[in-house]
mmCIF file of C-alpha atoms (C1' of nucleotides) in Angstrom:
data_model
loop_
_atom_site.group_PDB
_atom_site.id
_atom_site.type_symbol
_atom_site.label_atom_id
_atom_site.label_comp_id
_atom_site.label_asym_id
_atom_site.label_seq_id
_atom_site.Cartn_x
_atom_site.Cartn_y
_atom_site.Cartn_z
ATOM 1 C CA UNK A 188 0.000 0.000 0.000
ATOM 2 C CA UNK A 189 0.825 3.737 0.369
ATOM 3 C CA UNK A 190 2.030 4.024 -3.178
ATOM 4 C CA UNK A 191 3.659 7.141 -3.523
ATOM 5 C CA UNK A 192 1.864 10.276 -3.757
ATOM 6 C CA UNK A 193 1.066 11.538 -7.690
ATOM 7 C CA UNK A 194 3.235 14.769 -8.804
ATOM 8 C CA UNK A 195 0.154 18.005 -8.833
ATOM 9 C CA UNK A 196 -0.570 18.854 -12.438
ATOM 10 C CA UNK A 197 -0.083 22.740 -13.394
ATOM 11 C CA UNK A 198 -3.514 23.367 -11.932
ATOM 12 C CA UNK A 199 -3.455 21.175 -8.734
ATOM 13 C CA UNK A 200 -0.326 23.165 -8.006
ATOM 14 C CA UNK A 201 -1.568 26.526 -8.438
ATOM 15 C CA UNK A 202 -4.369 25.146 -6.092
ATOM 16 C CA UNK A 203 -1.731 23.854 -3.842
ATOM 17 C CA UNK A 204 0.031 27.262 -3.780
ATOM 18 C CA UNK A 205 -3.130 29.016 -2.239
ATOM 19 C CA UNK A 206 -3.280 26.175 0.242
ATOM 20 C CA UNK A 207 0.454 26.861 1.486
ATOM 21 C CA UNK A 208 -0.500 30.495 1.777
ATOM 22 C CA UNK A 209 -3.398 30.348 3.336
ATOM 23 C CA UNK A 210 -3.971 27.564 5.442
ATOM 24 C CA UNK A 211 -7.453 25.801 5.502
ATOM 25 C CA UNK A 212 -9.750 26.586 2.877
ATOM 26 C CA UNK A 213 -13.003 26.025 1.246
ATOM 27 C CA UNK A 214 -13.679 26.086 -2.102
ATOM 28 C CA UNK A 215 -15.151 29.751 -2.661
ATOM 29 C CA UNK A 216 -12.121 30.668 -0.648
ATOM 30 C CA UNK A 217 -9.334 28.801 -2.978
ATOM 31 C CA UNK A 218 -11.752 30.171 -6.010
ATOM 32 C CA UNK A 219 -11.843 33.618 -5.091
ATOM 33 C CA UNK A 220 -7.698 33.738 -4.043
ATOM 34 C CA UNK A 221 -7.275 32.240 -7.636
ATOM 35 C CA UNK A 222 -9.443 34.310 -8.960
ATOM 36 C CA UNK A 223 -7.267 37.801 -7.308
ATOM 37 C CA UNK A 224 -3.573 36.221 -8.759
ATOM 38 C CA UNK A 225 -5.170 34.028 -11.705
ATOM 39 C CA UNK A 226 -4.955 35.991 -15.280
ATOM 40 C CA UNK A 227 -7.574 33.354 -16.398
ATOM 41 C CA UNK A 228 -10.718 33.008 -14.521
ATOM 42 C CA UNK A 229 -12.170 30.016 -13.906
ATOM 43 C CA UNK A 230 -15.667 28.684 -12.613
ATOM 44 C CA UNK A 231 -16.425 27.476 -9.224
ATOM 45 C CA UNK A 232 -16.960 23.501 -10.227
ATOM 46 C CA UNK A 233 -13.921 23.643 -12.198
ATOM 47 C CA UNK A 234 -12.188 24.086 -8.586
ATOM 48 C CA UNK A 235 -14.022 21.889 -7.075
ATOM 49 C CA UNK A 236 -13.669 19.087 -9.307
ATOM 50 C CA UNK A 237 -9.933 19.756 -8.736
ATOM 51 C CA UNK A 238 -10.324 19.925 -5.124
ATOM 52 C CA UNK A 239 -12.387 16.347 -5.274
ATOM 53 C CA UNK A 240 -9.889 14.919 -7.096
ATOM 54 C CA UNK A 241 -6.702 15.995 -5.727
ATOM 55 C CA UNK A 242 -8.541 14.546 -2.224
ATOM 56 C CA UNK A 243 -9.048 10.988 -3.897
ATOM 57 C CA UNK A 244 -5.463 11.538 -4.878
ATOM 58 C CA UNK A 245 -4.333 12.521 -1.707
ATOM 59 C CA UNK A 246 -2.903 15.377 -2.308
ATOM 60 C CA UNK A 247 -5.086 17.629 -0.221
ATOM 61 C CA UNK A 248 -6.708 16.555 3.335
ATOM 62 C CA UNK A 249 -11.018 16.854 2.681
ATOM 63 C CA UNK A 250 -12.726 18.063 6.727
ATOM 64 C CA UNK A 251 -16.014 16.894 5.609
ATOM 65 C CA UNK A 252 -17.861 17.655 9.493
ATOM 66 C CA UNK A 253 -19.668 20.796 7.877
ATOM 67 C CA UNK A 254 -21.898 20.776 4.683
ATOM 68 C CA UNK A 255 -18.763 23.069 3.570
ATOM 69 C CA UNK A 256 -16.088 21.208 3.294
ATOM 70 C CA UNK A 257 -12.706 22.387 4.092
ATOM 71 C CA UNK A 258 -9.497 21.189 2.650
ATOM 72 C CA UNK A 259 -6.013 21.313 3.506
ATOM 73 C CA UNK A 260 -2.716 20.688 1.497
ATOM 74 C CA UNK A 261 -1.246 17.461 2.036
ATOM 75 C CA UNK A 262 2.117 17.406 0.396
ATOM 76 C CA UNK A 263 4.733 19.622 1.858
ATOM 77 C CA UNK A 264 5.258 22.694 -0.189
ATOM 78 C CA UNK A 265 9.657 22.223 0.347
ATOM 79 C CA UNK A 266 9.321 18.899 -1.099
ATOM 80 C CA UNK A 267 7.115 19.732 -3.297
ATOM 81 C CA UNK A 268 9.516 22.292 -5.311
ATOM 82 C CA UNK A 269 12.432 19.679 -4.434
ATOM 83 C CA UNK A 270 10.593 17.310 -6.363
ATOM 84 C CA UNK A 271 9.545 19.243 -9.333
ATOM 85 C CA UNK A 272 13.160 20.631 -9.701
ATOM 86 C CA UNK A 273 14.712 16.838 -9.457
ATOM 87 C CA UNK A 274 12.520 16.135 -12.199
ATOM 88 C CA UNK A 275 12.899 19.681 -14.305
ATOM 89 C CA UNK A 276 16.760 19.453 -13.175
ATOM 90 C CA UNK A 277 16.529 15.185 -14.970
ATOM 91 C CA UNK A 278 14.892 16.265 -17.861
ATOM 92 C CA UNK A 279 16.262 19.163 -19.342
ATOM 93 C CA UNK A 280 19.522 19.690 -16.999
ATOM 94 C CA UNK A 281 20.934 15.931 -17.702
ATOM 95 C CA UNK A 282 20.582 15.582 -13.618
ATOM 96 C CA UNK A 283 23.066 18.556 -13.077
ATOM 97 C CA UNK A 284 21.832 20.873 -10.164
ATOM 98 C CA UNK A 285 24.648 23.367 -10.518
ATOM 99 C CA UNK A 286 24.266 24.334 -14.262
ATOM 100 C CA UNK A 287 20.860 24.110 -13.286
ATOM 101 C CA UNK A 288 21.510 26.526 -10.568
ATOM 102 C CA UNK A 289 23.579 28.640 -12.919
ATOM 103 C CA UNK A 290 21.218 29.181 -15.217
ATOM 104 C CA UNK A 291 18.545 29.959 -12.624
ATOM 105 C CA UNK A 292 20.986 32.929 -10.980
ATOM 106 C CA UNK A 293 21.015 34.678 -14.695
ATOM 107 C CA UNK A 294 16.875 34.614 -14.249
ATOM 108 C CA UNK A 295 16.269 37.398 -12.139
ATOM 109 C CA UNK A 296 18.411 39.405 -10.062
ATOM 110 C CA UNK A 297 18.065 38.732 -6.247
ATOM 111 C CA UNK A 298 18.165 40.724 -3.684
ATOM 112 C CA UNK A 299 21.602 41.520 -1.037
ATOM 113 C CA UNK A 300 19.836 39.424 1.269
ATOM 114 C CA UNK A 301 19.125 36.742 -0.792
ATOM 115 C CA UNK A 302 22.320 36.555 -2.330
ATOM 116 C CA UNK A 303 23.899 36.267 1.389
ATOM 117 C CA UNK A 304 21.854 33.585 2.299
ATOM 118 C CA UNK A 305 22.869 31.474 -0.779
ATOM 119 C CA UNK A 306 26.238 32.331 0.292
ATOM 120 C CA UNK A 307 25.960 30.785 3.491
ATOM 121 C CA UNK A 308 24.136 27.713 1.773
ATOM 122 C CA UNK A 309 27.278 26.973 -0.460
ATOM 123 C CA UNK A 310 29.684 27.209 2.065
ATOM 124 C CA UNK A 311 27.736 25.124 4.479
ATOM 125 C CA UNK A 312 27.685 22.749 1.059
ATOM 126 C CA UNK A 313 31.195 22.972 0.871
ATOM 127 C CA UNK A 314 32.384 21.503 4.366
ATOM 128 C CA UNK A 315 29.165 19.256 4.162
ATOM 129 C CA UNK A 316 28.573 15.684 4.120
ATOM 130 C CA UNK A 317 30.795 14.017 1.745
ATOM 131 C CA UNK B 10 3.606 36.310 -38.182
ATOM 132 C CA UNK B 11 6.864 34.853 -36.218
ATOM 133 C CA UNK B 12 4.775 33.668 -33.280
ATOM 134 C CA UNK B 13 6.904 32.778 -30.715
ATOM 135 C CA UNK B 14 7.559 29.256 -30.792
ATOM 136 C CA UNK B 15 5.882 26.741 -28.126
ATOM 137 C CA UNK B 16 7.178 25.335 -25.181
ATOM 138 C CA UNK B 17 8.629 21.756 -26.050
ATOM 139 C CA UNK B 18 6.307 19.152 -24.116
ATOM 140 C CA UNK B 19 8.471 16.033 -22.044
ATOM 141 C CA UNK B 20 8.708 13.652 -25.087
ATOM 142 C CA UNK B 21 9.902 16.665 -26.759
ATOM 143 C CA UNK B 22 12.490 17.832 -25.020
ATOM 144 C CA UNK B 23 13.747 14.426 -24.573
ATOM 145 C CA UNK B 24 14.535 14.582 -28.142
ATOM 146 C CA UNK B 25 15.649 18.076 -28.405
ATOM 147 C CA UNK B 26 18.237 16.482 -26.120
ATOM 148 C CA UNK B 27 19.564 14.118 -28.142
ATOM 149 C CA UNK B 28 19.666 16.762 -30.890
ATOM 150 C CA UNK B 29 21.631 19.236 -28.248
ATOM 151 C CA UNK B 30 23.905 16.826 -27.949
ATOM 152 C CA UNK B 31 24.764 14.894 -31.219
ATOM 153 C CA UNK B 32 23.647 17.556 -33.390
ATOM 154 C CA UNK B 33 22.205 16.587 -36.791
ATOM 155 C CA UNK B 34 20.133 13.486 -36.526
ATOM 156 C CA UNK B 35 18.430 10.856 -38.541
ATOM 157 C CA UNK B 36 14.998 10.080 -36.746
ATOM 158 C CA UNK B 37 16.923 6.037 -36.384
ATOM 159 C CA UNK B 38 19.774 8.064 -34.582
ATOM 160 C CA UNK B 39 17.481 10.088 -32.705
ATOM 161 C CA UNK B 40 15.505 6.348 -31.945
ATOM 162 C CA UNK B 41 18.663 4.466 -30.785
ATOM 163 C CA UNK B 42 19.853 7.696 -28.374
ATOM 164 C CA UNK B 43 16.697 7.753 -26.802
ATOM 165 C CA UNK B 44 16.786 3.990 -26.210
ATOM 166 C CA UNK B 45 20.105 3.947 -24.625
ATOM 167 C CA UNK B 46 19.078 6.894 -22.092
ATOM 168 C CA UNK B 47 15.489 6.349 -21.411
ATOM 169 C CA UNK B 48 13.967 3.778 -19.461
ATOM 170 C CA UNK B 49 11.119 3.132 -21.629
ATOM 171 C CA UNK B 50 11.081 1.848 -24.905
ATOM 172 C CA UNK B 51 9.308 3.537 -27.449
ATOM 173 C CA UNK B 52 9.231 2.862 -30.886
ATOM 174 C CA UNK B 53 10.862 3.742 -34.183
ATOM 175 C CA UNK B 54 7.421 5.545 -35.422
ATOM 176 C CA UNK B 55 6.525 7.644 -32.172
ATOM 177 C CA UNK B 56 9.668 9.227 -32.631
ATOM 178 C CA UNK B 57 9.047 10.114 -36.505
ATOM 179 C CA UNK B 58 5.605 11.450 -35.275
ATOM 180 C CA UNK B 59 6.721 13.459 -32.890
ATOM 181 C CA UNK B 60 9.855 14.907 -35.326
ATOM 182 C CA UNK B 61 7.039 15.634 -37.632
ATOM 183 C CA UNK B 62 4.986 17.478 -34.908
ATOM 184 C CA UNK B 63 8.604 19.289 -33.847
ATOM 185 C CA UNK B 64 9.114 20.367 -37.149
ATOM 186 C CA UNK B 65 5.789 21.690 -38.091
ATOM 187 C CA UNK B 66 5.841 23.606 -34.770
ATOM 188 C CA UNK B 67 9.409 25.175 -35.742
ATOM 189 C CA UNK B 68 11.153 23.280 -32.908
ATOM 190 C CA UNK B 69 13.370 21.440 -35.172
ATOM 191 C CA UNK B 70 14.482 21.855 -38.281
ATOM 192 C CA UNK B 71 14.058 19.009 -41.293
ATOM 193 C CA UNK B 72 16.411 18.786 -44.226
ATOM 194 C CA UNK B 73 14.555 16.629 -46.613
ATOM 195 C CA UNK B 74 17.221 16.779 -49.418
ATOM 196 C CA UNK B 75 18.156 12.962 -48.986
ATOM 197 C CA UNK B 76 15.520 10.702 -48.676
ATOM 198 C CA UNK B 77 16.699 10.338 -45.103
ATOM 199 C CA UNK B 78 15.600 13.428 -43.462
ATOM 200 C CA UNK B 79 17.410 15.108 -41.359
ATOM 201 C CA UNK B 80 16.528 17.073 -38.427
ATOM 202 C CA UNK B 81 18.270 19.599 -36.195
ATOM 203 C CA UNK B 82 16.936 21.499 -33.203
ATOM 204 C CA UNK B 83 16.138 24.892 -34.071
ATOM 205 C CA UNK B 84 15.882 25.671 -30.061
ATOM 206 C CA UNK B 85 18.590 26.851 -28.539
ATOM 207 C CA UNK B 86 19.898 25.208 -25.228
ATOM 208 C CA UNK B 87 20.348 27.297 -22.553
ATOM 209 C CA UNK B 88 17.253 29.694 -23.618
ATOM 210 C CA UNK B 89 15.119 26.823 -23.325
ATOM 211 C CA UNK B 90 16.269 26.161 -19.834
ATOM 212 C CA UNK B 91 15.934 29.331 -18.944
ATOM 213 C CA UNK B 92 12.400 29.155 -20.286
ATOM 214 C CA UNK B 93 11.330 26.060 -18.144
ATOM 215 C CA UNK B 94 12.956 27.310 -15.272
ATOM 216 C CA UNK B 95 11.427 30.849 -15.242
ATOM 217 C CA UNK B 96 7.794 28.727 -15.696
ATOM 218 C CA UNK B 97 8.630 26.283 -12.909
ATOM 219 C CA UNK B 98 9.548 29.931 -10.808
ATOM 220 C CA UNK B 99 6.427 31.558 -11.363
ATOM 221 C CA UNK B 100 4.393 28.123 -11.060
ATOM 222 C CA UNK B 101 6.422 26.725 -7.589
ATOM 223 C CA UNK B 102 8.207 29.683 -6.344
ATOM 224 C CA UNK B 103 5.987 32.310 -6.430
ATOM 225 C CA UNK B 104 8.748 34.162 -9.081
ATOM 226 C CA UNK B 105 11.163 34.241 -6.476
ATOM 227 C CA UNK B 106 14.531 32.829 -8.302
ATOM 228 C CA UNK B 107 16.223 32.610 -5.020
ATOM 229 C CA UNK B 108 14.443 30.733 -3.018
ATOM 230 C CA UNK B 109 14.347 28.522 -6.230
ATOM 231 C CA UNK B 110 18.538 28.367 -6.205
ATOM 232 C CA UNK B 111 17.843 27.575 -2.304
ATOM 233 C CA UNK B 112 15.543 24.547 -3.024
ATOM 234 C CA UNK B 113 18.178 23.451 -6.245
ATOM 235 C CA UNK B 114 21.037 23.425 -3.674
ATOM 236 C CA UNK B 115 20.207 20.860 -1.368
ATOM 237 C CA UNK B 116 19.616 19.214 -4.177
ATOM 238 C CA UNK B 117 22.665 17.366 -5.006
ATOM 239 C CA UNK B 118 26.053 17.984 -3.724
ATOM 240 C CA UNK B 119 27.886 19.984 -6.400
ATOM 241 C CA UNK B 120 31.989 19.577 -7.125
ATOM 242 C CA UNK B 121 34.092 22.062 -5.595
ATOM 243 C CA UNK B 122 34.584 23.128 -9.445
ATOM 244 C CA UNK B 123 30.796 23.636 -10.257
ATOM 245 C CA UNK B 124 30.598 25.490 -6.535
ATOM 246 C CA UNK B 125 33.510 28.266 -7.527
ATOM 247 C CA UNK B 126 31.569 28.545 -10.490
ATOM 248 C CA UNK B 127 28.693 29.759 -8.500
ATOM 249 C CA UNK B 128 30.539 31.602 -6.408
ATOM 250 C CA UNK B 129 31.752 33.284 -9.225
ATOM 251 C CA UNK B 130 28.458 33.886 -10.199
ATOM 252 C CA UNK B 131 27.020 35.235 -7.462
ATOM 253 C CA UNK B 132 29.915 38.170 -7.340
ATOM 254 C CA UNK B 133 29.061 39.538 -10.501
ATOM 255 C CA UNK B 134 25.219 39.662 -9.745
ATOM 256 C CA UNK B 135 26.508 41.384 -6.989
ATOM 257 C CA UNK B 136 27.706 44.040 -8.736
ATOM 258 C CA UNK B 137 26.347 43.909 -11.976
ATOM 259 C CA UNK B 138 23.358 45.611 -13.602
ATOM 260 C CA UNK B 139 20.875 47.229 -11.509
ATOM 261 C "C1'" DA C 186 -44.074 28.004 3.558
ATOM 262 C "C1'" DG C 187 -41.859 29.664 -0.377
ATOM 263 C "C1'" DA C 188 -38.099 31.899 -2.788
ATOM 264 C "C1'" DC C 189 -33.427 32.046 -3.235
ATOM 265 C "C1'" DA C 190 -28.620 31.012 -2.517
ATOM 266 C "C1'" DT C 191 -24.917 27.702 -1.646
ATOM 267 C "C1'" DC C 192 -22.825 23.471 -1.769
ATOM 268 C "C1'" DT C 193 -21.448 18.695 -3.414
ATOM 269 C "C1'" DA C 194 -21.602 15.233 -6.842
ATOM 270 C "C1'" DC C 195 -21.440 13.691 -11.367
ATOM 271 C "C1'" DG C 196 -21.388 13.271 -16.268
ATOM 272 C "C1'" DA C 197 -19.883 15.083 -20.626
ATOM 273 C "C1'" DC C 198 -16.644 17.228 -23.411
ATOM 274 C "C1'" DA C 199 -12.660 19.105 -25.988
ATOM 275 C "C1'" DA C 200 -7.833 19.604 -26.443
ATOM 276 C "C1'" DA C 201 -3.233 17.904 -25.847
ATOM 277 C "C1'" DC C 202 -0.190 14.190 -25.679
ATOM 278 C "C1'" DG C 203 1.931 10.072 -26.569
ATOM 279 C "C1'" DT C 204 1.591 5.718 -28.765
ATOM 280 C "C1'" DC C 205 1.289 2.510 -32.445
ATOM 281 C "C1'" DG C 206 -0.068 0.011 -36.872
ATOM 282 C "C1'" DT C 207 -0.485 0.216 -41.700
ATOM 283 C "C1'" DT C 208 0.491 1.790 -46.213
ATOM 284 C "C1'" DG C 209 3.016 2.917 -50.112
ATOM 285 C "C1'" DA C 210 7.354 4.698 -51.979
ATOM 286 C "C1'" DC C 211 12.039 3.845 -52.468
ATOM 287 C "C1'" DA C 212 16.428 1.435 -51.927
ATOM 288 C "C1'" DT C 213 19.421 -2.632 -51.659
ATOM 289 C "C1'" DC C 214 20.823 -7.264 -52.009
ATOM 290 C "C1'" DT C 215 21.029 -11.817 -54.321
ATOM 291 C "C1'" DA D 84 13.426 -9.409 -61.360
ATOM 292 C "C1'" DG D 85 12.119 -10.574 -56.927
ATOM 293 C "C1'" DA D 86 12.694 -10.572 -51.996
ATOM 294 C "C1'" DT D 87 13.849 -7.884 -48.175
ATOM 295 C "C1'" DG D 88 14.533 -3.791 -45.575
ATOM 296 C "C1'" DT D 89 14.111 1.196 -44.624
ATOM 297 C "C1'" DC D 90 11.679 5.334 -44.739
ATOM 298 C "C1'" DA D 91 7.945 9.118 -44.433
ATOM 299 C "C1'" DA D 92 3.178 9.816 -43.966
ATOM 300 C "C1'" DC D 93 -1.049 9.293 -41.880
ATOM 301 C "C1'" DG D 94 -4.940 7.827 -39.308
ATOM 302 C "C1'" DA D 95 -6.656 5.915 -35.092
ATOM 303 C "C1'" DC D 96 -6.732 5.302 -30.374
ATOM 304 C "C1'" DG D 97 -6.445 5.656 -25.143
ATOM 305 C "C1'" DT D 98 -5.240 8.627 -21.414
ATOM 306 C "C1'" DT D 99 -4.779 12.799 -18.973
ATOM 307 C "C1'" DT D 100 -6.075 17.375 -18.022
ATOM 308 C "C1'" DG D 101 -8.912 21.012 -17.518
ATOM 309 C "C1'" DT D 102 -13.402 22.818 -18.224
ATOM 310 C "C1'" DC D 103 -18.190 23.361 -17.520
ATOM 311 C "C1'" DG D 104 -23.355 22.475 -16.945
ATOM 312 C "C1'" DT D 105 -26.852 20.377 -14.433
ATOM 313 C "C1'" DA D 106 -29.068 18.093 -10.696
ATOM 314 C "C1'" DG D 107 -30.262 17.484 -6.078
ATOM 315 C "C1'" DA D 108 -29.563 18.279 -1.155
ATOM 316 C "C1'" DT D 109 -29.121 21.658 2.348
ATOM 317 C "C1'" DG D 110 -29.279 26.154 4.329
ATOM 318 C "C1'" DT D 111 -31.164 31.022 4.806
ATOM 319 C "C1'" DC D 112 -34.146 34.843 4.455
ATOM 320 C "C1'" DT D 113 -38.739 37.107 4.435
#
DNA sequence: AGACATCTACGACAAACGTCGTTGACATCT
DNA sequence: AGATGTCAACGACGTTTGTCGTAGATGTCT
């Protein structure tokens, strides 16, 4: 049993996203926060057909005790991105994190702060575990 | 005219791979490469079908002079990563690179080379354009 | 009670994607 | 010439994904 949780498709993630942020939701509440960052709009059932089956998946957690359900994400958001970058860094990085990680600095400059945290993180990398 | 050209889907770039690597390719080259790296097995006439569909799209480019085509990607490399990691940023990260470089660190340990590269990196952002 | 809103459940649908088999043209080998 | 193999082209198909409409139960307001 337990067979590994599925990977969230573009729009379970985007779902998942408002989930992170915000803690328990219903559905009007996921719709209407999609709805605010969401350039395309989309309809209340569309949500929460998504909702109903990202629960059967497992992806979110479904509190059924009210008429209004509630739902909360189930998959850690960390492991989450970890996961989609092992596979984004297998598929078009030939399993390379640091030209992945190259090619992700040139994206968009970061801020002083930023920058000194991912200082710390390489040196920490450096003396790490071998 | 000159719409800009799609994003390659996963069988796609698979094969733009093999194209970024060996360069010019029969779709049999192209067949055998893919059957060394991947896992799966797929046959000879998925792969022409989906060089067809690459080539009407304007991902690769076909040379039909010999009655062996030959195709070429018409993508290049490192614009294309860029691409999928600036849509996996605004999709997972919330458009913030560096928390994205955070996540790609702990990744996998990188050499000492590929972390002076970084390093290296990371000083010229510093100073560099505003 | 009756009108109206809200919610879940469910079926249907279209588009995208990947897969494969078949066909007919062309080449090569004996 | 005939058998065999390789190639491009094409149609068909199943699955996944996202989308939406409708129905029926439940709640709320007057």
């Amino acid at each position: 049993m337990k067979s590994p949780l599925p990977q969230p498709t573009r729009a379970e993630l985007a779902i998942l996203r408002v989930l992170w942020k915000q803690g328990r939701c219903t559905v009007r509440q996921v719709h209407e926060a999609l709805r605010e960052t969401q350039e395309k709009d989309t309809v209340y059932t569309t949500v929460l057909k998504l909702l109903q089956n990202m629960a059967e998946k497992g992806l979110v957690r479904r509190d059924e005790r009210d008429r209004t359900h509630v739902y909360e994400a189930a998959l850690n958001e960390q492991k989450t991105q970890r996961d989609l970058l092992r596979d984004l860094m297998d598929r078009a990085f030939g399993g390379s994190s640091a030209s992945l990680v190259i090619q992700a600095l040139s994206l968009k400059r970061a801020t002083p702060e930023e920058l000194e945290e991912i200082r710390k993180l390489l040196d920490k990398n450096e003396g790490g575990r071998k």
